[in-house]
Each structure stands twice: as structure tokens, then as C-alpha cells.
PDB file of C-alpha atoms in Angstrom:
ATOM      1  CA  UNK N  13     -23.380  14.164  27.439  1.00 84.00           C
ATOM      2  CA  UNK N  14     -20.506  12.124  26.531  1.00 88.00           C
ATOM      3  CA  UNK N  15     -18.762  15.460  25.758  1.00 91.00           C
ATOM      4  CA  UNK N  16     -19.170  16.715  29.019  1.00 92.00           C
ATOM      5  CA  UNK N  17     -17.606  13.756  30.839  1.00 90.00           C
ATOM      6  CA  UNK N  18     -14.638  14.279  28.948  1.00 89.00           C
ATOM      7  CA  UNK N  19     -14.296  18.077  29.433  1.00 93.00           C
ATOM      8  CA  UNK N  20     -14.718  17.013  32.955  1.00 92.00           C
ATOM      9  CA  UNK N  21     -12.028  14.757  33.117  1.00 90.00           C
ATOM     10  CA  UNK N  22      -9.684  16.746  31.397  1.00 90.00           C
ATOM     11  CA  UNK N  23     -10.822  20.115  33.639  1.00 93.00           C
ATOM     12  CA  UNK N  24     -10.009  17.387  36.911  1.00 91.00           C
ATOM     13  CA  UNK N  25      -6.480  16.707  35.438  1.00 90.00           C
ATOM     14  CA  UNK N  26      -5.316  20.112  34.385  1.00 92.00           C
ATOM     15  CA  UNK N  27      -6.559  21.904  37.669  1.00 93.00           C
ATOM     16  CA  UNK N  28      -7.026  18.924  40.470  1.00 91.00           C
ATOM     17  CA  UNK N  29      -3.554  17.011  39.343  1.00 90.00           C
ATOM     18  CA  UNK N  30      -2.462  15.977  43.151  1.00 92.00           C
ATOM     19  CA  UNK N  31      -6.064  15.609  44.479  1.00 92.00           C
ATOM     20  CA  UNK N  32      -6.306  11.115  44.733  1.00 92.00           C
ATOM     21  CA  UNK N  33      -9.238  11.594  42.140  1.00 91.00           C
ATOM     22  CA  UNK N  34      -6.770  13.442  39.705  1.00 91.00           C
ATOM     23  CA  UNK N  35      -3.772  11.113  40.441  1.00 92.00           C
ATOM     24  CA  UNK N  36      -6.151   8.180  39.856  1.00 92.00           C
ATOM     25  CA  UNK N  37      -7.456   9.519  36.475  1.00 90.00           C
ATOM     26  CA  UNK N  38      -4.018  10.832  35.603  1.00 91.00           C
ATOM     27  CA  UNK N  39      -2.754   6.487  36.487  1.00 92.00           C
ATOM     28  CA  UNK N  40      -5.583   5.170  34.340  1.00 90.00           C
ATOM     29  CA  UNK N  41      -5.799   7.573  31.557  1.00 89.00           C
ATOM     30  CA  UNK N  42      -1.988   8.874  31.138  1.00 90.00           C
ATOM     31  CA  UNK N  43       0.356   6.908  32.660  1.00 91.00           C
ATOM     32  CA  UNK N  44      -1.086   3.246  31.436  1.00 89.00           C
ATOM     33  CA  UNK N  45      -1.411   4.706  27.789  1.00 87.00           C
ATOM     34  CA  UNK N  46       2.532   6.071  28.303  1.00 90.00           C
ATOM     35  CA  UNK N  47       3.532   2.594  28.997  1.00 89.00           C
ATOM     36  CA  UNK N  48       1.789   0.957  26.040  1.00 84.00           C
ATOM     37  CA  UNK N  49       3.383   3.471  23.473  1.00 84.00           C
ATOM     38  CA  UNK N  50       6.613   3.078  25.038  1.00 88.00           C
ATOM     39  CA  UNK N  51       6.401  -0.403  23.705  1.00 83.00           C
ATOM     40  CA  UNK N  52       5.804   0.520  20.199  1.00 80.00           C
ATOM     41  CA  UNK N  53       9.432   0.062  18.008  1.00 81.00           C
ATOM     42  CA  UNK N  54       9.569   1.374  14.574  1.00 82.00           C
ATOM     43  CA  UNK N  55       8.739  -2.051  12.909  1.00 78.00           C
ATOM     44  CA  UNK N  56       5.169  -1.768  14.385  1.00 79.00           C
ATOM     45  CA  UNK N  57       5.521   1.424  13.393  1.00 82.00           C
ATOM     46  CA  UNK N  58       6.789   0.435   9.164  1.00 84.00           C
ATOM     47  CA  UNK N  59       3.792  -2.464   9.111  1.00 79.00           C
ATOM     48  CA  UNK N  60       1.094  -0.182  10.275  1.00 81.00           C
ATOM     49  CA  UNK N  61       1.645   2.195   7.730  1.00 87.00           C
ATOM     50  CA  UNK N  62       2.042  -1.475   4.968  1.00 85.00           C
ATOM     51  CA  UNK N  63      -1.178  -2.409   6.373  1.00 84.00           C
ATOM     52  CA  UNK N  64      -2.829   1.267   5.432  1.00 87.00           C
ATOM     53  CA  UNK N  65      -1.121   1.883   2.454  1.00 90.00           C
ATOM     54  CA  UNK N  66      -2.538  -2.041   0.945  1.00 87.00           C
ATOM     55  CA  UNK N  67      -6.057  -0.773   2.762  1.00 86.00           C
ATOM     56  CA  UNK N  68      -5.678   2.368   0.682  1.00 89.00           C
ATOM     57  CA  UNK N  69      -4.605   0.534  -2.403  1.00 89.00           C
ATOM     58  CA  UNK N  70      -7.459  -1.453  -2.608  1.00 84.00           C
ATOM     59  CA  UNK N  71     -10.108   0.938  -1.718  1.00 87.00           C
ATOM     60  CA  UNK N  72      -8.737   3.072  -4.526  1.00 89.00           C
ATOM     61  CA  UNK N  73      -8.515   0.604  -7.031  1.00 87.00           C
ATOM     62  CA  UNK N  74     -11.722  -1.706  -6.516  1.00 86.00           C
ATOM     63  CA  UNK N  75     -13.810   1.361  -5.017  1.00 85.00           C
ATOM     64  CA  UNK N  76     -17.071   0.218  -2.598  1.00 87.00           C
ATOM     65  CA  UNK N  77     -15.895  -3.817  -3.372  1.00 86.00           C
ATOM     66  CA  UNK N  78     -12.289  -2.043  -2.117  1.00 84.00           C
ATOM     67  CA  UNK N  79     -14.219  -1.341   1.322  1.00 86.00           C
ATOM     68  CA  UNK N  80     -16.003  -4.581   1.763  1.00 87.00           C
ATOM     69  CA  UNK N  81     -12.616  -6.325   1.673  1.00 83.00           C
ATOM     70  CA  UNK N  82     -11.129  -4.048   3.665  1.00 83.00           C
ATOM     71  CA  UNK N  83     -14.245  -4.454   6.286  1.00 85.00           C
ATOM     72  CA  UNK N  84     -14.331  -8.041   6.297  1.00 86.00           C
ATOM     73  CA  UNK N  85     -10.316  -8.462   6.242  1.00 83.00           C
ATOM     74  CA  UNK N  86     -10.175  -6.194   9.792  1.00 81.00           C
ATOM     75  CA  UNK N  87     -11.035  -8.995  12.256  1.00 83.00           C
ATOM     76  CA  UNK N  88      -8.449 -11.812  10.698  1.00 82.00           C
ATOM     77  CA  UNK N  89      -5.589  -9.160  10.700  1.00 77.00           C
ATOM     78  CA  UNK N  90      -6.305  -7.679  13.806  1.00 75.00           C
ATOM     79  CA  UNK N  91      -6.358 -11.715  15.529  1.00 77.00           C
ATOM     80  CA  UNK N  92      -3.483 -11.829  12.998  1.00 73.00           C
ATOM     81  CA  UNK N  93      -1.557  -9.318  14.905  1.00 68.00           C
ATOM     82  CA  UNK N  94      -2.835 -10.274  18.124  1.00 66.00           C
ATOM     83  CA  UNK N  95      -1.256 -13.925  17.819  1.00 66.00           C
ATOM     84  CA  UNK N  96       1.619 -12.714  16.031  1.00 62.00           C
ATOM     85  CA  UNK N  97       4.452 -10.157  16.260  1.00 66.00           C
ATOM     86  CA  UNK N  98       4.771  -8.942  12.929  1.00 65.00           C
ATOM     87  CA  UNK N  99       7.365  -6.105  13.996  1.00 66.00           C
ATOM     88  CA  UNK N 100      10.068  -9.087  14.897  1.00 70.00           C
ATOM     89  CA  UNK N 101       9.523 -10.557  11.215  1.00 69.00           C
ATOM     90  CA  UNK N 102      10.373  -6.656   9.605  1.00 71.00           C
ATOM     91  CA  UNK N 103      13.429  -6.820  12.109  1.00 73.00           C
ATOM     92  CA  UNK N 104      14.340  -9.797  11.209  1.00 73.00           C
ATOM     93  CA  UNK N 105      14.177  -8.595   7.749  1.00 75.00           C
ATOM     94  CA  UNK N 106      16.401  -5.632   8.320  1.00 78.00           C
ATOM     95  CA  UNK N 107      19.410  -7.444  10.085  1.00 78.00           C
ATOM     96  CA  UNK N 108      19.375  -9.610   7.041  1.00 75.00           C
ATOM     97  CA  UNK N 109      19.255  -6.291   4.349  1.00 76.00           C
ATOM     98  CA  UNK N 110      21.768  -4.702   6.775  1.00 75.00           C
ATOM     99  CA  UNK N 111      23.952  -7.869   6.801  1.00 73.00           C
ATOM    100  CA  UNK N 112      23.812  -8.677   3.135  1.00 72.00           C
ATOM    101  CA  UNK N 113      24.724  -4.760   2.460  1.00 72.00           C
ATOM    102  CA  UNK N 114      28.135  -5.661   4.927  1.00 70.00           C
ATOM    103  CA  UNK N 115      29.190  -8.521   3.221  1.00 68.00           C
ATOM    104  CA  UNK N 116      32.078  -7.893   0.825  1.00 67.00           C
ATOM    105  CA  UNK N 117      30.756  -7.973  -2.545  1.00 67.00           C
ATOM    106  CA  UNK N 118      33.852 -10.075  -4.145  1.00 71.00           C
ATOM    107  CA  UNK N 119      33.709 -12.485  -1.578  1.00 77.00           C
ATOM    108  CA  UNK N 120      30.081 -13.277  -2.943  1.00 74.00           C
ATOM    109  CA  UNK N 121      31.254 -13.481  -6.258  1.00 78.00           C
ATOM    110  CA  UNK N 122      34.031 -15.693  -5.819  1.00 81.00           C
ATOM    111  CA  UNK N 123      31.994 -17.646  -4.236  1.00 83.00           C
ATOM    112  CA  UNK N 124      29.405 -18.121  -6.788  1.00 82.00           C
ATOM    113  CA  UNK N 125      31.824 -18.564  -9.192  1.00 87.00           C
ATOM    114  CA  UNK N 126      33.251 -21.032  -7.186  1.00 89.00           C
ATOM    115  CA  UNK N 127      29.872 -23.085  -7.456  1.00 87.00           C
ATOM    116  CA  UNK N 128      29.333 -22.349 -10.960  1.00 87.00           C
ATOM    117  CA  UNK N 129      32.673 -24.010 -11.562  1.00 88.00           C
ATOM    118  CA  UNK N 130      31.982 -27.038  -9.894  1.00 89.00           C
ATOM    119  CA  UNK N 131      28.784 -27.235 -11.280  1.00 88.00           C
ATOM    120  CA  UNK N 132      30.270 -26.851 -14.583  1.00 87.00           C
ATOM    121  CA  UNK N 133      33.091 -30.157 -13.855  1.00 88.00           C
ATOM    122  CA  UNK N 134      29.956 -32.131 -12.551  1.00 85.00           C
ATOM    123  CA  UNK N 135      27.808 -31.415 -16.043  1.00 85.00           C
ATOM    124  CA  UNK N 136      31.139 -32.182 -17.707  1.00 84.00           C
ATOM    125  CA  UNK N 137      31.200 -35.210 -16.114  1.00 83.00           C
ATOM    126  CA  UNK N 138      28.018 -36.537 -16.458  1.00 81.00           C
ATOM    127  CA  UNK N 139      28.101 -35.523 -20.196  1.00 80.00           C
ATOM    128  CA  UNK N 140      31.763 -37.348 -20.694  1.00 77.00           C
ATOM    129  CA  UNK N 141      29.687 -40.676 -19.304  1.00 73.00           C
ATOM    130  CA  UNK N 142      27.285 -40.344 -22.041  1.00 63.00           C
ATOM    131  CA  UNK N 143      30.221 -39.908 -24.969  1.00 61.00           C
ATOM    132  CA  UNK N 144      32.198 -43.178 -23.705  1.00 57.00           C
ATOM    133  CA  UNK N 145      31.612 -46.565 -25.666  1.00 59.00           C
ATOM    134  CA  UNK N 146      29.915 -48.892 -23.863  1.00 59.00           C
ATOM    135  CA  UNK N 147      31.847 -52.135 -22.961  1.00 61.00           C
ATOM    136  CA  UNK N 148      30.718 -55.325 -25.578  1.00 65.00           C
ATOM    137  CA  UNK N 149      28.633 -57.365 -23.718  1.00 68.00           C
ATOM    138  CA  UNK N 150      30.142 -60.961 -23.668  1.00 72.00           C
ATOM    139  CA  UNK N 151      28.639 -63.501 -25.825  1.00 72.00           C
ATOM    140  CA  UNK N 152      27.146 -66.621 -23.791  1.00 75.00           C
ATOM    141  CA  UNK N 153      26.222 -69.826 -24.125  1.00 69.00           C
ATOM    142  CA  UNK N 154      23.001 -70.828 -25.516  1.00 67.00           C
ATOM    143  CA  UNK N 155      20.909 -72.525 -22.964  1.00 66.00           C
ATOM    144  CA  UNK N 156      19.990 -76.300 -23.172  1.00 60.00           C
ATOM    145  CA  UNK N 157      16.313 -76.661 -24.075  1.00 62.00           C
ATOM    146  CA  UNK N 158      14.607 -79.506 -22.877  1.00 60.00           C
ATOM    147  CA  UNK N 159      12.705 -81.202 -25.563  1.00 61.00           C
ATOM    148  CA  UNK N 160      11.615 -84.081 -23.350  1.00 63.00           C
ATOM    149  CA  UNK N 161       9.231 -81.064 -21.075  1.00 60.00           C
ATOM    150  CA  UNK N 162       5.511 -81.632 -22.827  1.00 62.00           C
ATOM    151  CA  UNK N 163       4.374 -77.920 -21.415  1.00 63.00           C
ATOM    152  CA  UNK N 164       7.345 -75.323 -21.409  1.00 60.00           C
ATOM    153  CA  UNK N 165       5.418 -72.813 -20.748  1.00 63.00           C
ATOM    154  CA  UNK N 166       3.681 -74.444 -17.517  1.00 61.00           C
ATOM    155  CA  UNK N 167       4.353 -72.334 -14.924  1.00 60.00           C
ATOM    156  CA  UNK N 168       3.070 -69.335 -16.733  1.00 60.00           C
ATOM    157  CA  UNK N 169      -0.107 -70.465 -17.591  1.00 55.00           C
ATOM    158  CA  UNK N 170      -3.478 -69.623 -15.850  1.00 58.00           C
ATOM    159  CA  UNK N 171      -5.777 -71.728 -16.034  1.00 50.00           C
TER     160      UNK N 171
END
């Protein structure tokens, strides 16, 4: 039955294309599908095929376990992708691959250089502190004791 709808539908498109039955069908079914995949960039594109290739991964390697995960998994990633554009992280990603790739390579490694020499001065630094003598303290006078006070140790007691 549900074959024969479709053949229908497809028969009404092919030979009834400017009849307003066959333009309506051909707005619904062709030209609202064309727009949606118009909208689809390569990154959607690179993390579908990330998404079947870890599906595929674990299938293979945990076997009917591998499908269970895979089967209970479905709903969070589809919400996942639903709430979240996960092609504008992998383009992200790429500017930063492409802009790393740009950047002159001895520019980077004077640069880290740079900071390993100044991190270098600042351990020297720190160690030269330890090495130094430290100062004598001064010697001070005693202090006066009173021998007259019956409880010296009054205002630490409890009790």
C-alpha cells in the first residue's frame, strides 16, 4: 500500500509537473528538501562521518554490547546536535590548523626560546637566593623577668 502511494507520487511529478497538485508535491517534497541540503557545509559533513566511524568502532569491537551503546547513545547525540552546532566547532578547528600551518616556523621558535630563556634567569634567580648567607641576626637584650609576679604563667592558664 505504502508502495503504491509513493509510485503515485512520483508518476504525479514526472508526468503532471505544472498541474497545482504536481507543483504542490514538487514544493513539499523537492524544493523544501533542496533548501535543507543547501545548508549542509562540509563540517556537518566531516562529523557525520566521526560520528559513524566511532558507531562503527564500537559495534566492531564490543559486538551486541557495541549496539546497545550505540542504541541508547542515539537520543543524547541527536538532542546533542540539535542544541548544538558541532560543524562551527570543526571550523573553528580548521582556521586554527590552517593558521598555525601559516605562521612562520622560526618566529615560533624564537619565541619559545625567548621564554625558555627567561625562565631559565628566573630559576637562576630564585636558586642564587637560596646560595646567599643569611644576614646574622642581631643579638638582643635579655628581657627583665619579674620575680615579684606569683603566677607567670597566668594568662595562659585554663582553669
Amino acid at each position: 500500500m505504502l508502495l503504491s502511494l509513493l509510485l503515485g507520487i512520483l508518476a504525479t511529478l514526472i508526468a503532471f509537473p505544472e498541474t497545482p497538485i504536481g507543483r504542490a508535491l514538487h514544493r513539499v517534497l523537492v524544493e523544501s528538501l533542496a533548501r535543507r541540503l543547501n545548508r549542509v557545509q562540509p563540517g556537518h559533513l566531516i562529523f557525520a562521518g566521526v560520528l559513524i566511524a566511532l558507531g562503527t568502532a564500537l559495534i566492531l569491537l564490543f559486538e551486541w554490547e557495541g549496539v546497545r551503546l550505540v542504541g541508547m547513545a542515539a537520543p543524547e547525540v541527536v538532542s546533542w546536535l540539535a542544541m548544538f552546532d558541532a560543524a562551527a566547532v570543526l571550523d573553528l578547528a580548521a582556521v586554527a590548523v590552517a593558521m598555525a600551518a601559516t605562521t612562520r616556523v622560526r618566529a615560533v621558535r624564537d619565541r619559545v626560546l625567548m621564554l625558555g630563556g627567561q625562565v631559565a634567569t628566573a630559576i637562576r634567580t630564585v636558586l642564587a637566593r637560596g646560595r646567599r648567607r643569611s644576614p646574622k641576626p642581631r643579638p638582643t637584650a635579655p628581657r627583665p623577668t619579674r620575680s615579684d609576679d606569683p603566677d607567670p604563667f597566668g594568662a595562659y592558664a585554663f582553669g
